[in-house]
Amino acid sequence: MEYPSDSTHPDGDEAPDLNAPQIQEEEKTSTFAKAKALLSELWHDKPGFVGFVIIVALVLMAIFAPLIAPYDPAEQSLRARLIPPVWQERGTWEHVLGTDHLGRDILSRIIHGSRISMIVGVAVVALAGGFGITMGLIAGFFGGRIDAAIMRFVDTIIAFPGLLLALVILAVIGPSMTTVIIVLALNGWMVYARMTRGIVLSVRQMPYVEAAEMVGGRSFHVIFRHILPNMMSPLLTLGVLEFARIVLAEAALSFLGLGIQPPATSWGLDVANGKDYLFVAWWLVTIPGCAIAITVLAINLLANWARVTSDPQEREKRFATSVAAMRRRKKSSSPAIQAAE
Amino acid sequence: MTQKLLEIDNLEVHFTTRRGVVRAVRGVSLSVGKGETLGLVGESGSGKSVTSQAAMGLVHIPGEIVGGDIRWKGQSLLGPEGHPLSRRIRGREMAMIFQDAMTSLNPLFTCGQQITEVLRYHRKMNKAQAQARALELFELVGISAPLERLNQYPFEMSGGMRQRGMIAMALACEPELLIADEPTTALDVTIQAQILELLQDLQKRLDLSIIMITHDLGVVAGLCDRVAVMYGGQIVEEASADEIFSHPAHPYTMGLLRSTPRIDGKDDRMVSIAGSPPDLLQAQQGCAFASRCPSRKAECSRDVQLKEMASRQVACRFPFSGPWSRDFKERTDHIGTR
Amino acid sequence: MGRILLLRSWHGLIVIMGVTIVVFVVTRMIGDPVDIMLPLEATAEQRAAFEHQLGLDRPILVQFFDYVWSLAQFDLGDSLWQNRPALEIILERLPLTLYLCFSAIAVAVLVAVPMGVIAALKPGGIIDKITVLLSLGALSVPQFWLGLLFIMVFAVQLGWLPAGGAASFKHLILPALTLAIPTMTRLVMVVRSQMMDELNAQYVKTAEAKGMPLFRIVGLHAMRNCAVPVMTLTAWEFIRILSGYTVVVETVFAWPGLGLIALQAIERQDLVLLQAIVFVIAVIVVVFNLAVDIIYKVIDPRIKLD
């Protein structure tokens, strides 16, 4: 009742095989309906919906940055240095979020900075995800020695002090956006490999797949048909969560001076620039930091929703939780509850 | 049967789930006397386990006792006044063993630790006393090499030994009532027999009252004085064990009997009950078994109460009488062809 | 047990070897150390002399075995920046970093475990909701920014605590807290969900049926079952703090530990020192993992270390 479109409902599970063509037809027409149902479900999870809206806004902002931004983010103006945001005493409407120590408009820098976060995030997730999923699939499909070798390799890499190695690489090759992307991808592909392998193995253990393999059927075909749907939602959720992590990591590297280099703009870089003016201009550090935090929070909220929604067990738990909370609030004379506590 | 130990009176338990309110127990009344063994029989989902857990005070969110009463030696265990009493007798005067000893024992503590903890908490024994008593208990339930077993973890023991350990734990404080929730279901057949024998033996030696919860009428046969059959959250028939086996009156009881393999090999044809158990989400109209009943009539759509009938109670408008086998077969043989 | 530890040590050795190879390949083959370490205007003679000084004019395999051989003797080379053995510099700074790491982990665990347990006891309750919201929020805040905010509020505005340095216990508070908060939030989430699962376990019902009091059921029976996953995460977090987060936090608070020196080594192009730091951290991580494996076995007798 809380979730109108409920895929875990027992009635929904029993897709009758008799009229398969009909189902396919239904599928075609319902792609739009499905998206609509998903959106309406998202609407019911308010934090998740807010996160979704913020992310959409951020993506739009990143795409249309040059059109939206009031100034060139690199344009300096020594006369307009360190102007506070508009709500402060000396603030002006010309620079809504104020200016930095070189007189650059902070709002424009924030808008342009979102591009870096998005590009790095998407690139790293695509690279690390692509490589990791491929490794996981290979390990899961072939099993045996190949599996053992790959997983041992993954174990070893995971045990590396990753961030320090990243620093070494950055120090040697020199920081740039490409290096940041490569370094973060090298650091993050192992999670995907592990998860993919786990899913492949669990699908292979399903009775019908096992049976098909035993009969010598085209197991790749069978496995693939069952793996893909099983893989989609956990990997998507993982990807979204990794995206959040990478936005933070990029900001941290840029803050350390090992990421994006000026004249390009990055939120982390702006925080680093502002930290010398901590005593005189709080907004230099605070505003770009807020941009990072809001972005990551939005992604996390969406990922949280995705995780709960794609996992029936998690949904059941969540429902039980809300019932428990309701019951406790009522805390009527019911003895069973008191006994429980 | 001089004194009623446990009385359950018109108990109603609901579970709130995402799909709605499951009315798991619907007005169940039961009682157990001193030294008596009661069998509580039904399919999974019939509410037998929930009933017993309610008696132990183990029904938690999302479950809720919404009606009825549970009394221990005449005193209510529900409500603000009953709660402290329930806490006091739990594990001391009333104990429980569960189906799967593997998951029911804490995997990270030795069996010895799990028994002595009861003794030390309830009986305020010191470590040495508790250890000695635990050893005694292990011997009582027939655990081989008891001294070594005390220091073993559950995963190091066999299924039968684990279940004996569970029983020893339940008996630690010499309870008056033992609730056994499918204690043999997870075990091999030979071990099953041993455990049942042990329970029977303990019952006699310790003058124990037992509520034996099972879906297997064969388990009930040798052990129980009385049997209550549950279906769809209600008791449909209650009678002495002899009566149930020789003259089942409710069609469901009869169905259960027919679906139980007979050890003597006679009449080896087993018949299953067609259809599936009722959906406990629905408010129920009339007899819960009606949709599966071979002798259903139009009147069965009206509500039916548990009624006194000769030496038993039955919730059926058209109960059988007479010896069961032939009568039932005639009336049910057509089911298979349906 | 002994055999298994040997196996684990072997795996640890592989990890250390792997790190060594990666560092070697990255510094000698991908990048040119001479380019990095000498100023641009250096003459060809200066370059050749420098190459010879570092032994870079020898065949690459010879260089590698020489490198490994000296590592095996705990000779991590001389820092170019400070002109003294890198190991000496590291050993000077390591205690400060470990002090910071352990303080942060201690704070995180001490706050996260009770908080997670309390949240799990009443799922959906007010405390639970606040915990979940706070965690989501805290996870979204960049650590370096959190540190700067702390400085702004507690050092600049209120003047209660120093903004940087490591002179006293007062200096420890802000960096340790900054390090602890992300770890704490991840721990809280795991403790909470793990505890919720455990409290639904059948053995908890048994303990209840035995009449055990709630604090014993939660604090002993369920807690011990939570211990392994919670410890796994704690160990993982410790490693991440030691081999990454400290760089950021030590930079923010000018805490003169290994992280700060690593960043300074990068700025001064001192690859020898940087390599040495990575190697030492890798060794610490491996040893630490080995210790955690042993503790697992103590907590959970079912675990067979193979």
Short mmCIF file of N, CA and C in Angstrom, two decimals, chain A residues 263-325:
data_model
loop_
_atom_site.label_atom_id
_atom_site.label_comp_id
_atom_site.label_asym_id
_atom_site.label_seq_id
_atom_site.Cartn_x
_atom_site.Cartn_y
_atom_site.Cartn_z
N PRO A 263 44.33 26.56 -14.81
CA PRO A 263 43.16 27.41 -14.63
C PRO A 263 41.81 26.68 -14.62
N ALA A 264 41.81 25.36 -14.76
CA ALA A 264 40.53 24.65 -14.69
C ALA A 264 39.94 24.84 -13.29
N THR A 265 38.63 24.63 -13.17
CA THR A 265 38.01 24.81 -11.87
C THR A 265 37.51 23.48 -11.35
N SER A 266 37.67 23.32 -10.05
CA SER A 266 37.12 22.15 -9.40
C SER A 266 36.75 22.58 -7.98
N TRP A 267 35.70 21.98 -7.47
CA TRP A 267 35.26 22.39 -6.14
C TRP A 267 36.36 22.19 -5.10
N GLY A 268 37.04 21.04 -5.22
CA GLY A 268 38.11 20.74 -4.26
C GLY A 268 39.23 21.77 -4.34
N LEU A 269 39.53 22.15 -5.56
CA LEU A 269 40.57 23.16 -5.78
C LEU A 269 40.17 24.49 -5.14
N ASP A 270 38.91 24.85 -5.30
CA ASP A 270 38.44 26.11 -4.74
C ASP A 270 38.53 26.12 -3.21
N VAL A 271 38.22 24.97 -2.62
CA VAL A 271 38.35 24.89 -1.15
C VAL A 271 39.81 25.10 -0.77
N ALA A 272 40.72 24.46 -1.52
CA ALA A 272 42.15 24.61 -1.23
C ALA A 272 42.57 26.07 -1.35
N ASN A 273 42.08 26.74 -2.41
CA ASN A 273 42.42 28.15 -2.57
C ASN A 273 41.91 28.98 -1.41
N GLY A 274 40.74 28.63 -0.93
CA GLY A 274 40.13 29.43 0.11
C GLY A 274 40.71 29.22 1.48
N LYS A 275 41.46 28.12 1.66
CA LYS A 275 41.84 27.78 3.03
C LYS A 275 42.83 28.78 3.62
N ASP A 276 43.53 29.54 2.75
CA ASP A 276 44.44 30.56 3.28
C ASP A 276 43.68 31.79 3.76
N TYR A 277 42.42 31.87 3.39
CA TYR A 277 41.62 33.06 3.74
C TYR A 277 40.56 32.72 4.78
N LEU A 278 40.81 31.61 5.49
CA LEU A 278 39.87 31.12 6.48
C LEU A 278 39.44 32.20 7.47
N PHE A 279 40.41 33.06 7.82
CA PHE A 279 40.14 34.03 8.88
C PHE A 279 39.36 35.24 8.38
N VAL A 280 39.51 35.54 7.08
CA VAL A 280 38.88 36.77 6.59
C VAL A 280 37.67 36.51 5.70
N ALA A 281 37.63 35.37 5.02
CA ALA A 281 36.53 35.14 4.08
C ALA A 281 36.05 33.70 4.17
N TRP A 282 35.10 33.48 5.08
CA TRP A 282 34.64 32.11 5.34
C TRP A 282 34.01 31.49 4.11
N TRP A 283 33.41 32.33 3.24
CA TRP A 283 32.62 31.76 2.13
C TRP A 283 33.48 31.07 1.08
N LEU A 284 34.74 31.44 1.03
CA LEU A 284 35.61 30.81 0.03
C LEU A 284 35.70 29.31 0.23
N VAL A 285 35.75 28.90 1.48
CA VAL A 285 35.84 27.47 1.79
C VAL A 285 34.45 26.86 1.87
N THR A 286 33.54 27.59 2.49
CA THR A 286 32.24 27.02 2.81
C THR A 286 31.40 26.71 1.58
N ILE A 287 31.37 27.66 0.62
CA ILE A 287 30.43 27.47 -0.49
C ILE A 287 30.80 26.31 -1.41
N PRO A 288 32.05 26.20 -1.88
CA PRO A 288 32.36 25.02 -2.70
C PRO A 288 32.21 23.72 -1.91
N GLY A 289 32.55 23.76 -0.62
CA GLY A 289 32.38 22.57 0.21
C GLY A 289 30.93 22.14 0.26
N CYS A 290 30.04 23.14 0.41
CA CYS A 290 28.61 22.83 0.42
C CYS A 290 28.20 22.20 -0.90
N ALA A 291 28.76 22.70 -2.00
CA ALA A 291 28.40 22.15 -3.31
C ALA A 291 28.75 20.67 -3.35
N ILE A 292 29.95 20.33 -2.88
CA ILE A 292 30.36 18.92 -2.86
C ILE A 292 29.40 18.12 -1.98
N ALA A 293 29.16 18.64 -0.77
CA ALA A 293 28.35 17.89 0.19
C ALA A 293 26.94 17.66 -0.36
N ILE A 294 26.35 18.70 -0.96
CA ILE A 294 24.98 18.54 -1.47
C ILE A 294 24.95 17.52 -2.60
N THR A 295 25.93 17.60 -3.49
CA THR A 295 25.99 16.64 -4.59
C THR A 295 26.08 15.21 -4.06
N VAL A 296 27.02 14.99 -3.16
CA VAL A 296 27.23 13.63 -2.66
C VAL A 296 26.01 13.17 -1.87
N LEU A 297 25.44 14.07 -1.10
CA LEU A 297 24.25 13.70 -0.32
C LEU A 297 23.12 13.27 -1.27
N ALA A 298 22.93 14.03 -2.34
CA ALA A 298 21.87 13.69 -3.30
C ALA A 298 22.10 12.30 -3.88
N ILE A 299 23.34 12.03 -4.25
CA ILE A 299 23.65 10.72 -4.83
C ILE A 299 23.41 9.62 -3.80
N ASN A 300 23.85 9.88 -2.59
CA ASN A 300 23.66 8.88 -1.54
C ASN A 300 22.19 8.60 -1.27
N LEU A 301 21.39 9.66 -1.27
CA LEU A 301 19.95 9.47 -1.02
C LEU A 301 19.34 8.60 -2.12
N LEU A 302 19.72 8.89 -3.36
CA LEU A 302 19.19 8.11 -4.47
C LEU A 302 19.66 6.66 -4.38
N ALA A 303 20.94 6.47 -4.07
CA ALA A 303 21.48 5.12 -3.97
C ALA A 303 20.79 4.35 -2.86
N ASN A 304 20.53 5.03 -1.78
CA ASN A 304 19.86 4.40 -0.65
C ASN A 304 18.48 3.91 -1.07
N TRP A 305 17.78 4.75 -1.81
CA TRP A 305 16.46 4.35 -2.30
C TRP A 305 16.58 3.15 -3.23
N ALA A 306 17.55 3.22 -4.14
CA ALA A 306 17.71 2.15 -5.12
C ALA A 306 18.01 0.83 -4.42
N ARG A 307 18.84 0.91 -3.40
CA ARG A 307 19.24 -0.31 -2.69
C ARG A 307 18.04 -0.97 -2.03
N VAL A 308 17.24 -0.15 -1.37
CA VAL A 308 16.09 -0.69 -0.66
C VAL A 308 15.05 -1.21 -1.64
N THR A 309 14.86 -0.47 -2.74
CA THR A 309 13.80 -0.84 -3.67
C THR A 309 14.13 -2.13 -4.43
N SER A 310 15.41 -2.30 -4.76
CA SER A 310 15.75 -3.45 -5.59
C SER A 310 15.86 -4.73 -4.77
N ASP A 311 15.82 -4.61 -3.46
CA ASP A 311 15.99 -5.79 -2.62
C ASP A 311 14.70 -6.07 -1.85
N PRO A 312 13.96 -7.12 -2.24
CA PRO A 312 12.69 -7.40 -1.58
C PRO A 312 12.83 -7.58 -0.08
N GLN A 313 13.93 -8.24 0.32
CA GLN A 313 14.13 -8.46 1.75
C GLN A 313 14.25 -7.13 2.49
N GLU A 314 15.01 -6.25 1.84
CA GLU A 314 15.25 -4.93 2.42
C GLU A 314 13.93 -4.16 2.53
N ARG A 315 13.07 -4.33 1.53
CA ARG A 315 11.77 -3.65 1.56
C ARG A 315 10.91 -4.18 2.70
N GLU A 316 10.95 -5.51 2.85
CA GLU A 316 10.14 -6.11 3.91
C GLU A 316 10.61 -5.59 5.26
N LYS A 317 11.93 -5.52 5.41
CA LYS A 317 12.51 -5.03 6.66
C LYS A 317 12.06 -3.60 6.92
N ARG A 318 12.10 -2.84 5.85
CA ARG A 318 11.76 -1.44 5.97
C ARG A 318 10.31 -1.29 6.42
N PHE A 319 9.46 -2.14 5.83
CA PHE A 319 8.06 -2.07 6.21
C PHE A 319 7.90 -2.44 7.69
N ALA A 320 8.55 -3.54 8.07
CA ALA A 320 8.47 -3.98 9.47
C ALA A 320 8.91 -2.85 10.39
N THR A 321 9.96 -2.15 9.97
CA THR A 321 10.45 -1.04 10.77
C THR A 321 9.39 0.03 10.95
N SER A 322 8.71 0.36 9.85
CA SER A 322 7.72 1.43 9.97
C SER A 322 6.54 0.98 10.82
N VAL A 323 6.19 -0.31 10.70
CA VAL A 323 5.11 -0.83 11.56
C VAL A 323 5.51 -0.73 13.01
N ALA A 324 6.75 -1.16 13.27
CA ALA A 324 7.24 -1.14 14.65
C ALA A 324 7.17 0.27 15.21
N ALA A 325 7.59 1.22 14.38
CA ALA A 325 7.59 2.60 14.86
C ALA A 325 6.17 3.09 15.14
#
